[in-house]
mmCIF file of C-alpha atoms in Angstrom:
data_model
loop_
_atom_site.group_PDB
_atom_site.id
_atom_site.type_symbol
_atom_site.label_atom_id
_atom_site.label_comp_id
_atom_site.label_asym_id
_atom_site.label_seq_id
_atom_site.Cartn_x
_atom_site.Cartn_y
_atom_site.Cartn_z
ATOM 1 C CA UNK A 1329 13.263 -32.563 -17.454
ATOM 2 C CA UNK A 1330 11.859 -29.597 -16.041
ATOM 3 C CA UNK A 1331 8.953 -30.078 -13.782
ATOM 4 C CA UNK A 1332 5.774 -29.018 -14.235
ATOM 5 C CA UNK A 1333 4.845 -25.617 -13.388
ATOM 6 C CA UNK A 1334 2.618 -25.366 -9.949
ATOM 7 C CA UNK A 1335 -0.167 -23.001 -10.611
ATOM 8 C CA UNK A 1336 -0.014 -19.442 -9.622
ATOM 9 C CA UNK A 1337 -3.254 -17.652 -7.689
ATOM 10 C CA UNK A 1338 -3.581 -13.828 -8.596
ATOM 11 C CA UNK A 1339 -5.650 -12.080 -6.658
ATOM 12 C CA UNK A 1340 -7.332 -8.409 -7.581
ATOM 13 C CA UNK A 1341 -9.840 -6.773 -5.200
ATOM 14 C CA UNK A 1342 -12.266 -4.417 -7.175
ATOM 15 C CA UNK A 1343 -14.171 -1.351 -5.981
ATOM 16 C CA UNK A 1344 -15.798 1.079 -8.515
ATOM 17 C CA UNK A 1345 -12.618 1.070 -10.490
ATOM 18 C CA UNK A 1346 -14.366 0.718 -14.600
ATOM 19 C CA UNK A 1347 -11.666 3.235 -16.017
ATOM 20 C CA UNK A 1348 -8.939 1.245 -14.995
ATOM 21 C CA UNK A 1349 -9.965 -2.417 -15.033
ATOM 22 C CA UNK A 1350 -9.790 -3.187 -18.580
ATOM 23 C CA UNK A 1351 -5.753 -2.223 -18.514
ATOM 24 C CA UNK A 1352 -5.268 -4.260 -15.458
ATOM 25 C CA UNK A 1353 -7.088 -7.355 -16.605
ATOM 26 C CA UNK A 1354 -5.616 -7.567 -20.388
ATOM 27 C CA UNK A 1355 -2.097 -6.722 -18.861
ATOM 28 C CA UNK A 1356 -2.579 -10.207 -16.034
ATOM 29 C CA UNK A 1357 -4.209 -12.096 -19.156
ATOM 30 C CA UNK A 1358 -0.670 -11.859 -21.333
ATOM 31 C CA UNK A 1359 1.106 -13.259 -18.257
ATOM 32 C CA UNK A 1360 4.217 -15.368 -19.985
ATOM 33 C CA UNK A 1361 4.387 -17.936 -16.553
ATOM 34 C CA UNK A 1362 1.669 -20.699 -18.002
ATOM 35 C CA UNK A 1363 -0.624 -21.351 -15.633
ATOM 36 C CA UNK A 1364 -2.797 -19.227 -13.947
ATOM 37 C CA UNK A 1365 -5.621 -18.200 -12.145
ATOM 38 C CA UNK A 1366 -7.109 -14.852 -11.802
ATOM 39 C CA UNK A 1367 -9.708 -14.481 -8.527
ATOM 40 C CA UNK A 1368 -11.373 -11.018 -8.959
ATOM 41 C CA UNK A 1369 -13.460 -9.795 -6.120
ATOM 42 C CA UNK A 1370 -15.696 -7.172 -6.498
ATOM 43 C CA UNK A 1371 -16.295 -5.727 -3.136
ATOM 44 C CA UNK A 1372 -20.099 -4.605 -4.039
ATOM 45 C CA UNK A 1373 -19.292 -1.952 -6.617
ATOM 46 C CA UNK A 1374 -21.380 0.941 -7.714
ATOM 47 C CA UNK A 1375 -20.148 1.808 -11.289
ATOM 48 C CA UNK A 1376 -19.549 -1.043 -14.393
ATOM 49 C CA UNK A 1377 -16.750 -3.200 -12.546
ATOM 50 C CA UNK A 1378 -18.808 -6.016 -11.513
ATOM 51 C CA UNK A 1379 -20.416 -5.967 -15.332
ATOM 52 C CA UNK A 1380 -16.535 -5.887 -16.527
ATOM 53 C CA UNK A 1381 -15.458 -8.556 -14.080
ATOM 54 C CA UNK A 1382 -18.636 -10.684 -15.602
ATOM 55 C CA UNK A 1383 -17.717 -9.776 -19.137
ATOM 56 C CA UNK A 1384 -14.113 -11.234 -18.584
ATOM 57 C CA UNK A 1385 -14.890 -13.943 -16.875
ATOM 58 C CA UNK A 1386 -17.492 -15.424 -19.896
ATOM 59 C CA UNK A 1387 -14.681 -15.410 -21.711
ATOM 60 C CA UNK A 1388 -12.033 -16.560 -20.127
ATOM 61 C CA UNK A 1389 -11.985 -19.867 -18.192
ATOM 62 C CA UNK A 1390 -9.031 -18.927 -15.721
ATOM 63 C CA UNK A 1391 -10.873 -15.824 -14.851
ATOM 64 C CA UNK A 1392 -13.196 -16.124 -11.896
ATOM 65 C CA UNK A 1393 -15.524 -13.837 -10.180
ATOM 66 C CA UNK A 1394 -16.933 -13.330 -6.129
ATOM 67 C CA UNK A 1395 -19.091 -10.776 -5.891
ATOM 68 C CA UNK A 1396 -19.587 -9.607 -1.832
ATOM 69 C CA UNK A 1397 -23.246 -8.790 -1.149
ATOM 70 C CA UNK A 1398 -21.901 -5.467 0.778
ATOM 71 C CA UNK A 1399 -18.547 -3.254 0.532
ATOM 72 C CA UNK A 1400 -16.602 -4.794 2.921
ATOM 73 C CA UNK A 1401 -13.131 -3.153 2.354
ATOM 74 C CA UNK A 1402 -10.064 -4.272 0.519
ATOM 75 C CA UNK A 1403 -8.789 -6.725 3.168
ATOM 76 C CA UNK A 1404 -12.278 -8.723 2.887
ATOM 77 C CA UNK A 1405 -12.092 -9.024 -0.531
ATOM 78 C CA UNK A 1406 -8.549 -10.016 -0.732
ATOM 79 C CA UNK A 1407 -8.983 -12.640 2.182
ATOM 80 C CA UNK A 1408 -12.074 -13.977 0.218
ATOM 81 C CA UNK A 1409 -9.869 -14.141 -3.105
ATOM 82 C CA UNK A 1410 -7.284 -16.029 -0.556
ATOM 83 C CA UNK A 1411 -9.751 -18.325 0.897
ATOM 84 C CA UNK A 1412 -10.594 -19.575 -2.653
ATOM 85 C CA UNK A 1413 -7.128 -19.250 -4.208
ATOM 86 C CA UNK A 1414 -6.107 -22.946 -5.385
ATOM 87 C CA UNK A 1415 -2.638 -21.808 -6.685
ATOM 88 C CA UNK A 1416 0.707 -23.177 -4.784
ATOM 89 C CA UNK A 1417 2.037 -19.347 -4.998
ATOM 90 C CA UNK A 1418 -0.556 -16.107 -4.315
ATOM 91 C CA UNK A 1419 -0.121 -12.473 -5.389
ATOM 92 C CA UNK A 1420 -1.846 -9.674 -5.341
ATOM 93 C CA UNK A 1421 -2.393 -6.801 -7.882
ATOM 94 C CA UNK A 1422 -4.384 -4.318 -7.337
ATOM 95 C CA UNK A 1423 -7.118 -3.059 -10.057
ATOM 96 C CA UNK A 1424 -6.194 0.378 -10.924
ATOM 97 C CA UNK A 1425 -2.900 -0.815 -11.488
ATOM 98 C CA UNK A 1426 -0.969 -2.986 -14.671
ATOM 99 C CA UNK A 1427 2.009 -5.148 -14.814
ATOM 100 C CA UNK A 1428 4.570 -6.228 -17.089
ATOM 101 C CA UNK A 1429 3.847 -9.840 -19.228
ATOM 102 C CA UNK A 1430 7.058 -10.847 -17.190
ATOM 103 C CA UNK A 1431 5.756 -9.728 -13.991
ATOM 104 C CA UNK A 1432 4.957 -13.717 -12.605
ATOM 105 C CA UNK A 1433 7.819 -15.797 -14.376
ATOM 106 C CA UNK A 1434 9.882 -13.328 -12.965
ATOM 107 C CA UNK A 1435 9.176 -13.575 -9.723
ATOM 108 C CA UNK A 1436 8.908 -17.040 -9.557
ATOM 109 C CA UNK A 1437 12.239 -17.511 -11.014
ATOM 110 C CA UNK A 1438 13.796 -15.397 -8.434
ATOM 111 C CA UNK A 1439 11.713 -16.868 -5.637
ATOM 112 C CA UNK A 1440 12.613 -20.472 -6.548
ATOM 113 C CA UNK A 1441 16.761 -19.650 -7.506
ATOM 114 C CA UNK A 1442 17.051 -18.406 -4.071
ATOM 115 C CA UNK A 1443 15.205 -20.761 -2.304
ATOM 116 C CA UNK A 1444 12.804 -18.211 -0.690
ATOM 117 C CA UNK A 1445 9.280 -17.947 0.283
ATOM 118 C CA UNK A 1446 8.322 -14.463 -0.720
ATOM 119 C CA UNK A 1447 9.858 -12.513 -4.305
ATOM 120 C CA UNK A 1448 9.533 -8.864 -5.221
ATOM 121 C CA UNK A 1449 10.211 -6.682 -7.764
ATOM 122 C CA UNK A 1450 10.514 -3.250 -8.412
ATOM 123 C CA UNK A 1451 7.420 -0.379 -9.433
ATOM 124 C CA UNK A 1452 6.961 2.651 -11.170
ATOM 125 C CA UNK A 1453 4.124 5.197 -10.289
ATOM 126 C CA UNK A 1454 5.400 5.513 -6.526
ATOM 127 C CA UNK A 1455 7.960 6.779 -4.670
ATOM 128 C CA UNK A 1456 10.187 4.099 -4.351
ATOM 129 C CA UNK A 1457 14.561 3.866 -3.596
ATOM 130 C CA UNK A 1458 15.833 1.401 -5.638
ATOM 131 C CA UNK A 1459 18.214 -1.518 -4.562
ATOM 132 C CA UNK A 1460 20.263 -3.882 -6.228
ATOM 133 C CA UNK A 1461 19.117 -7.663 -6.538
ATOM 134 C CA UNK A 1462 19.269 -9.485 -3.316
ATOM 135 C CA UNK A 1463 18.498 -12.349 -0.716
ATOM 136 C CA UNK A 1464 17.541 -11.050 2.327
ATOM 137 C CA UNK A 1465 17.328 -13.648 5.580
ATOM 138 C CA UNK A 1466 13.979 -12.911 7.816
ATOM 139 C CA UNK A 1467 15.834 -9.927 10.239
ATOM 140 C CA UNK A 1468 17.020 -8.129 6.947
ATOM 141 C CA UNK A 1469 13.862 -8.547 5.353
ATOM 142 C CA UNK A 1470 12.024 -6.668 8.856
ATOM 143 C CA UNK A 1471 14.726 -4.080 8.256
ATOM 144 C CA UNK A 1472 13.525 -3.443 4.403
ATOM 145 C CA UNK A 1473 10.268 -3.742 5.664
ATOM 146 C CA UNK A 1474 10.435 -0.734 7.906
ATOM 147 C CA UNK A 1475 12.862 1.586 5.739
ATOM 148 C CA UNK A 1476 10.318 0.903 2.830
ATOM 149 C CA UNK A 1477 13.606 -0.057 0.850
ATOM 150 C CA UNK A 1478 14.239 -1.795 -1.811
ATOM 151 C CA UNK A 1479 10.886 -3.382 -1.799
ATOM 152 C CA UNK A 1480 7.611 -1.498 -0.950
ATOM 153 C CA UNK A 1481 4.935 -1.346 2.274
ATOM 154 C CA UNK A 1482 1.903 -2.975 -0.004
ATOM 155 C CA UNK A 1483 1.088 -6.472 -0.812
ATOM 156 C CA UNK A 1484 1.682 -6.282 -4.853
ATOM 157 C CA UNK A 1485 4.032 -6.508 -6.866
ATOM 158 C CA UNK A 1486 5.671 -9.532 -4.962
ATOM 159 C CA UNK A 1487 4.940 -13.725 -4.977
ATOM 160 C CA UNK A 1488 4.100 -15.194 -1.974
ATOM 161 C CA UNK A 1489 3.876 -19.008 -0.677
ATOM 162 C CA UNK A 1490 0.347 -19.727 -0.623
ATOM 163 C CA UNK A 1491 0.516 -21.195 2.880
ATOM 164 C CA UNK A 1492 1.794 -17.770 4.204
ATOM 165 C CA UNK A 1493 -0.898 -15.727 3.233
ATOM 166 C CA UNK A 1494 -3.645 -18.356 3.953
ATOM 167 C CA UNK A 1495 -2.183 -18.454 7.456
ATOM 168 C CA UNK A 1496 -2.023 -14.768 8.177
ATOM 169 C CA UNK A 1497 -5.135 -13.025 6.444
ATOM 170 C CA UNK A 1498 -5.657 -9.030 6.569
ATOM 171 C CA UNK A 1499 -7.373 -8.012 9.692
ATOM 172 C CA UNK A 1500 -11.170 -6.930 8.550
ATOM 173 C CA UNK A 1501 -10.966 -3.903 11.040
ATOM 174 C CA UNK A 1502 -8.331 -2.322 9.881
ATOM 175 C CA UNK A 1503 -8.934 -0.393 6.679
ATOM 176 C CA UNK A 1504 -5.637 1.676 6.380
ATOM 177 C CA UNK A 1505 -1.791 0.346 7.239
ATOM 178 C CA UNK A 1506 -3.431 -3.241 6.908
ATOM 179 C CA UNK A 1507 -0.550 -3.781 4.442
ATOM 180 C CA UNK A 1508 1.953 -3.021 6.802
ATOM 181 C CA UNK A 1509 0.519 -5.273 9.577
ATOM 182 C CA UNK A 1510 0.137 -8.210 6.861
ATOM 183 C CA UNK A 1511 3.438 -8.010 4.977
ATOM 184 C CA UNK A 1512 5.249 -7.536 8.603
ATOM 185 C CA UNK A 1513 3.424 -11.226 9.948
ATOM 186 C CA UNK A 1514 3.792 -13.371 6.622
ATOM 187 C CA UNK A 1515 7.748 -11.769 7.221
ATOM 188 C CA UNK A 1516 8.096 -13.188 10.920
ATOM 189 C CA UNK A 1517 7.871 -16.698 9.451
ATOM 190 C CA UNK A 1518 10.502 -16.629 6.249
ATOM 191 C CA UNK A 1519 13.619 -17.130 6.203
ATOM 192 C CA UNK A 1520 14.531 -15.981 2.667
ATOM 193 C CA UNK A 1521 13.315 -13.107 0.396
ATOM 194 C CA UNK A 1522 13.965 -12.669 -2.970
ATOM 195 C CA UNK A 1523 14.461 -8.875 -4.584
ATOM 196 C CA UNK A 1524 14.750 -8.065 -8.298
ATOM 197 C CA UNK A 1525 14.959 -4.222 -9.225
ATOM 198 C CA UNK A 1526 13.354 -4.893 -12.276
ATOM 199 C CA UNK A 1527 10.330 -2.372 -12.871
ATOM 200 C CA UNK A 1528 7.538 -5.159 -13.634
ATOM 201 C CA UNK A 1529 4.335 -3.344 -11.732
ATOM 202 C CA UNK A 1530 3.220 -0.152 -12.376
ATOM 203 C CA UNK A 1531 1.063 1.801 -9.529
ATOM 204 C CA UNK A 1532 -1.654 4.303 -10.951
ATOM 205 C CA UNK A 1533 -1.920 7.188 -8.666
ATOM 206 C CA UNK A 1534 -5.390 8.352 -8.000
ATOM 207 C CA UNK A 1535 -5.883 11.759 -6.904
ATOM 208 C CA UNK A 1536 -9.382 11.452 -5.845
ATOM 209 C CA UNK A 1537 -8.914 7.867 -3.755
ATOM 210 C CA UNK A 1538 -9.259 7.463 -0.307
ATOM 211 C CA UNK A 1539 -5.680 7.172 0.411
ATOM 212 C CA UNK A 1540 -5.190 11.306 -0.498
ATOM 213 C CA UNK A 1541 -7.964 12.010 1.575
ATOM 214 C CA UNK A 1542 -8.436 13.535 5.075
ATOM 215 C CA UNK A 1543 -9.418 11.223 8.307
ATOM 216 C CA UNK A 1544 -11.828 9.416 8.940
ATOM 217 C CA UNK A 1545 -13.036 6.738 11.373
ATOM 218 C CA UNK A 1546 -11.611 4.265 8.516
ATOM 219 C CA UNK A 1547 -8.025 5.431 7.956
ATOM 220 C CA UNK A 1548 -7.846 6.086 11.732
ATOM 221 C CA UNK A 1549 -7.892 2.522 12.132
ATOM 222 C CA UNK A 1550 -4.172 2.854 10.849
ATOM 223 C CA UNK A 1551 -3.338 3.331 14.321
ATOM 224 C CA UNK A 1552 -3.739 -0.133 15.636
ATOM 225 C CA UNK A 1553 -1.571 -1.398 13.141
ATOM 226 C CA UNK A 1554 1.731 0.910 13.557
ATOM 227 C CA UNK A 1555 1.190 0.515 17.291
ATOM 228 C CA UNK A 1556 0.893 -3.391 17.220
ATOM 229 C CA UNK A 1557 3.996 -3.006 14.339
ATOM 230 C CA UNK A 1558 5.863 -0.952 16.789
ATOM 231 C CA UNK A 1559 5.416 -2.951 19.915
ATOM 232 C CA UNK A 1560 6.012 -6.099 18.313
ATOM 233 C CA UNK A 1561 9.244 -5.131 16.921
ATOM 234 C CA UNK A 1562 10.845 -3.222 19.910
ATOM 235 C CA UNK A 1563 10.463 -6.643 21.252
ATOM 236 C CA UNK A 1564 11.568 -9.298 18.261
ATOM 237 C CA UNK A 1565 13.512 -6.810 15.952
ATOM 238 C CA UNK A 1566 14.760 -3.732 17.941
ATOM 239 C CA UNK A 1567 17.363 -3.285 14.932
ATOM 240 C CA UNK A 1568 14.236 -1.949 13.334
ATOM 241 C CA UNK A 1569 12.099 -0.442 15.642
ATOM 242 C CA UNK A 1570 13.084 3.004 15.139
ATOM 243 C CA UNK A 1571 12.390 2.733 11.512
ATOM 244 C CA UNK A 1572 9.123 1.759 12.312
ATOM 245 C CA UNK A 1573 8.416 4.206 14.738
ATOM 246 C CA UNK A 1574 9.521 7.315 12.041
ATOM 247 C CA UNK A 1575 7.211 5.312 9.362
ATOM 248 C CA UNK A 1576 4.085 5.930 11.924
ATOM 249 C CA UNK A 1577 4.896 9.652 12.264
ATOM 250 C CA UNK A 1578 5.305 10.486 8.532
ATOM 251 C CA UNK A 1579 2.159 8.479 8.058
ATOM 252 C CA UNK A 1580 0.125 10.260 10.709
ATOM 253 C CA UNK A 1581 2.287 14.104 9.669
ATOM 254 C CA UNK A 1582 0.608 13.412 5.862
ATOM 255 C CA UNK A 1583 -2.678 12.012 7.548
ATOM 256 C CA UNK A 1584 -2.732 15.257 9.683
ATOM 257 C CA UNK A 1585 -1.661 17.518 6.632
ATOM 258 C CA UNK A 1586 -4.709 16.257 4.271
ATOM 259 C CA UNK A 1587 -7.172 16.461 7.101
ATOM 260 C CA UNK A 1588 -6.551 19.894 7.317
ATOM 261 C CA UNK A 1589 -6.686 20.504 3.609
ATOM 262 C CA UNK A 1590 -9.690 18.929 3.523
ATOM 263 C CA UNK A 1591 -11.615 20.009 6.512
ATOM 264 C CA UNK A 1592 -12.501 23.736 7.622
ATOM 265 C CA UNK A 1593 -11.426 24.835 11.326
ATOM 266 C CA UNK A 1594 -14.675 22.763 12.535
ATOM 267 C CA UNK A 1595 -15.416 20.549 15.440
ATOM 268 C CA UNK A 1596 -14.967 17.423 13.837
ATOM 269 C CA UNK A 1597 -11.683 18.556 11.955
ATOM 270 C CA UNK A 1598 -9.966 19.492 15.237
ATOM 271 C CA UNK A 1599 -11.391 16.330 17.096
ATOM 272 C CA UNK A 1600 -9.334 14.405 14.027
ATOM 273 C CA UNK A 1601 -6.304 16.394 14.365
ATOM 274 C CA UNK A 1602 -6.016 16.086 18.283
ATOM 275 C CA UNK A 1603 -6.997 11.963 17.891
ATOM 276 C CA UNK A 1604 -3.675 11.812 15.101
ATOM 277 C CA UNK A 1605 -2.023 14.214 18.022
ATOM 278 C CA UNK A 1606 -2.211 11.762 20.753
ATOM 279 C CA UNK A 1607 -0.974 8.838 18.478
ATOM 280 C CA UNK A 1608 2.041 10.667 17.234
ATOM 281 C CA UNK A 1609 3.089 11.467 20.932
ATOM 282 C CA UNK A 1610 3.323 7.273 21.447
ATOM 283 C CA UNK A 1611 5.982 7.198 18.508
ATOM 284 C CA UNK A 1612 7.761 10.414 19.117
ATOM 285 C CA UNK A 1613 11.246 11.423 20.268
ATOM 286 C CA UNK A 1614 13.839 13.853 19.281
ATOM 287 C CA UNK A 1615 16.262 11.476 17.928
ATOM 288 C CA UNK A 1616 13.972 10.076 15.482
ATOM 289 C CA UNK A 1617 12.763 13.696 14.350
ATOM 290 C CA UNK A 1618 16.511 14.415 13.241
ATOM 291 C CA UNK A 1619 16.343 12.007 11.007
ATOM 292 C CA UNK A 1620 13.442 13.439 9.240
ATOM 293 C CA UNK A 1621 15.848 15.135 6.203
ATOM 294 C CA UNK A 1622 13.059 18.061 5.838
ATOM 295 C CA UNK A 1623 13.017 20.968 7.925
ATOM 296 C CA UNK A 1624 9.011 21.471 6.914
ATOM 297 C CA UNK A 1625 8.472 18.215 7.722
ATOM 298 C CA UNK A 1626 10.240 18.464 11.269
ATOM 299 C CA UNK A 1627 8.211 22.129 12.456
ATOM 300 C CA UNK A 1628 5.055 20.059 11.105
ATOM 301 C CA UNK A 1629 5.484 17.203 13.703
ATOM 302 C CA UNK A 1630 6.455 19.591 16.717
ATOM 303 C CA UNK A 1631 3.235 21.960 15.899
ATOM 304 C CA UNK A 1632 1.058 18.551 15.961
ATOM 305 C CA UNK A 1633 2.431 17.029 18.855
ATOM 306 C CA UNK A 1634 2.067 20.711 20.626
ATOM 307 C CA UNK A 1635 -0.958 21.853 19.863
ATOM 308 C CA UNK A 1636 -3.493 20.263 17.507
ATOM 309 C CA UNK A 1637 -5.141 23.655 17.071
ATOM 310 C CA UNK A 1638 -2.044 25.471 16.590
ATOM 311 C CA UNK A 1639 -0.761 22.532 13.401
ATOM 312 C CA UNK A 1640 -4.349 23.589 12.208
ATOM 313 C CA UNK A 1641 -3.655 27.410 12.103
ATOM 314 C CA UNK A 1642 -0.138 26.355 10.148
ATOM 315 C CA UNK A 1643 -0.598 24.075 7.840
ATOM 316 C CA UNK A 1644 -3.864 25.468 6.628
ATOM 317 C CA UNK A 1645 -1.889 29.186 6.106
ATOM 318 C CA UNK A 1646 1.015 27.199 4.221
ATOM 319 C CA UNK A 1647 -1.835 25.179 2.163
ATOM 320 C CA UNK A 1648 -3.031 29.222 1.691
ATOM 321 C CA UNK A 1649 0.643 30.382 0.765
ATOM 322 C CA UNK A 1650 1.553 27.552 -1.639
ATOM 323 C CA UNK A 1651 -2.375 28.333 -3.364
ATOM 324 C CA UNK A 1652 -1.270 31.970 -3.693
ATOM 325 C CA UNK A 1653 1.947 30.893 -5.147
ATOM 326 C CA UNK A 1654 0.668 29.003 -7.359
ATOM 327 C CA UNK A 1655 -2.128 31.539 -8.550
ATOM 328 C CA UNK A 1656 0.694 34.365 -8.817
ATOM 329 C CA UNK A 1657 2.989 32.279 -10.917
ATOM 330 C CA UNK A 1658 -0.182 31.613 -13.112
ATOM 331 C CA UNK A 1659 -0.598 35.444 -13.340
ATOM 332 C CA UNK A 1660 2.650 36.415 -14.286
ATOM 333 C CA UNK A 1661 2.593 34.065 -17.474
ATOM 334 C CA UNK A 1662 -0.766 34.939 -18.164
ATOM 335 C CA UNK A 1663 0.900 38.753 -18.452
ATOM 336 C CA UNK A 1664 3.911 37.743 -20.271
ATOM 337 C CA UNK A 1665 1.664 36.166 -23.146
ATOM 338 C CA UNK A 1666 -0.556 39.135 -23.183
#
């Protein structure tokens, strides 16, 4: 006789997202895996989420609600979600996103047939190489980890032990790259993970969210966790330092890039641009730049790490060039249907 199920903890930070929270909580409601609670955490919203979160929560008994006096960030709210999980398993879903019905009996098949303490799956919506189904042991997991392949650098779509995540809780202070930091310590004390390709999670991408946007004092907070990533594993994983090292510099090359796009050629810009320079100098060298495959991409680190003034005077007259493209292209259609 099977044994009873243990109960599952899903946890879903919220933060002014009323178009999308509807989808997200009716998808986690028609979860097939039995038992199940829902923690949403509304991290002091402005719009109709907190009202929503209310609204689904008076009608559903394994739906509960935490509303934080102030916006505190997403790794506040998930750690308070963690703190009051109950579930033997956690996992996260963020709620501008939607998942399969599958999505948990899925993963907690493959996390219990392999005998591991973290699952994953595969998502749609994000730029994402595929893998075949695996076990990886805790050094090959490290290695996924910091190629961002199979599985992804963010805490959802994947199951986790409950006593992992209650014993390594996102870092308050660090707004952007907190995934990273997370999903690297909960990895340093497994010994199996589970992968399934199966597309059970699908990301929304958000034009207008903070994570396309320029710097600021928030996302430079990224910094301290690819550094304390990068140090760490030149010393426990070296097999996968270099990855991690070349995942700070694209990071900080598209930080750089949208900063730009964003911001005139002001004080504050430049002040950004030579603050992203001075980090990308700590993970740079020339035999991680040939692996970037993209020539653009390659001439965009040099500029940066040479002058921040001079990436400035670049990428905004490519930003100009691809605008002008764009606009011409527009043109010559608009003439061809005249």
């Amino acid at each position: 006789m099977e044994r009873e199920r243990p109960l599952i903890s899903v946890i879903v930070p919220v933060y002014n997202v009323e178009d999308y929270l509807e989808r997200c909580l009716d998808s986690l409601l028609m979860q097939t895996y039995p038992k199940v609670e829902i923690l949403l955490v509304d991290d002091a919203s402005r719009d109709k989420s907190a009202s929503i979160c209310d609204a689904y929560a008076a009608r559903n008994q394994w739906v509960q609600v935490v509303h934080l006096p102030k916006n505190r960030g997403p790794s506040a709210a998930r750690n308070q979600g963690i703190l009051q999980a109950q579930g033997e398993y956690i996992s996260f879903v963020d709620a501008d996103d939607q998942v399969e019905k599958e999505l948990l009996e899925k993963l907690y098949k493959s996390l219990t047939e392999a005998g591991a303490q973290i699952s994953a799956c595969g998502a749609d919506g994000i730029e994402l190489k595929e893998g075949p189904a695996a076990v990886y042991g805790q050094r090959e997991a490290v290695c996924c980890l910091a190629r961002g392949f199979p599985f992804n650098l963010v805490p959802w779509g994947k199951l986790y032990c409950a006593r992992l995540v209650k014993e390594n809780l996102f870092r308050e202070d660090i707004f952007y790259s907190e995934d990273l930091l997370f999903l690297y310590s909960v990895l340093k004390q497994v010994s199996r993970v589970s992968y399934r390709p199966d597309i059970l999670y699908h990301y929304t991408r958000r034009e207008g969210s903070q994570m396309h946007s320029g710097a600021s004092e928030r996302k430079l907070t990224a910094f301290m966790a690819q550094d304390f990533v990068c140090r760490e594993a030149e010393m426990y994983f070296p097999e996968a330092a270099e990855d991690f090292h070349l995942l700070a510099l694209e990071a900080n090359r598209c930080l750089a890039v949208l900063t730009v796009k964003e911001g005139g050629e002001d004080v504050r810009t430049l002040a950004y641009l030579k603050r992203i320079q001075e980090n990308t100098r700590q993970h740079f060298s020339f035999g991680i730049l040939a692996r970037i495959p993209r020539k653009r991409d390659r001439a965009a680190l040099l500029a940066l790490c040479a002058s921040p003034r001079g990436f400035w005077a670049a990428a905004a007259a490519f930003t100009w060039m691809k605008g002008l493209g764009g606009w011409l292209r527009w043109k010559s259609k608009d003439r061809k249907s005249a």
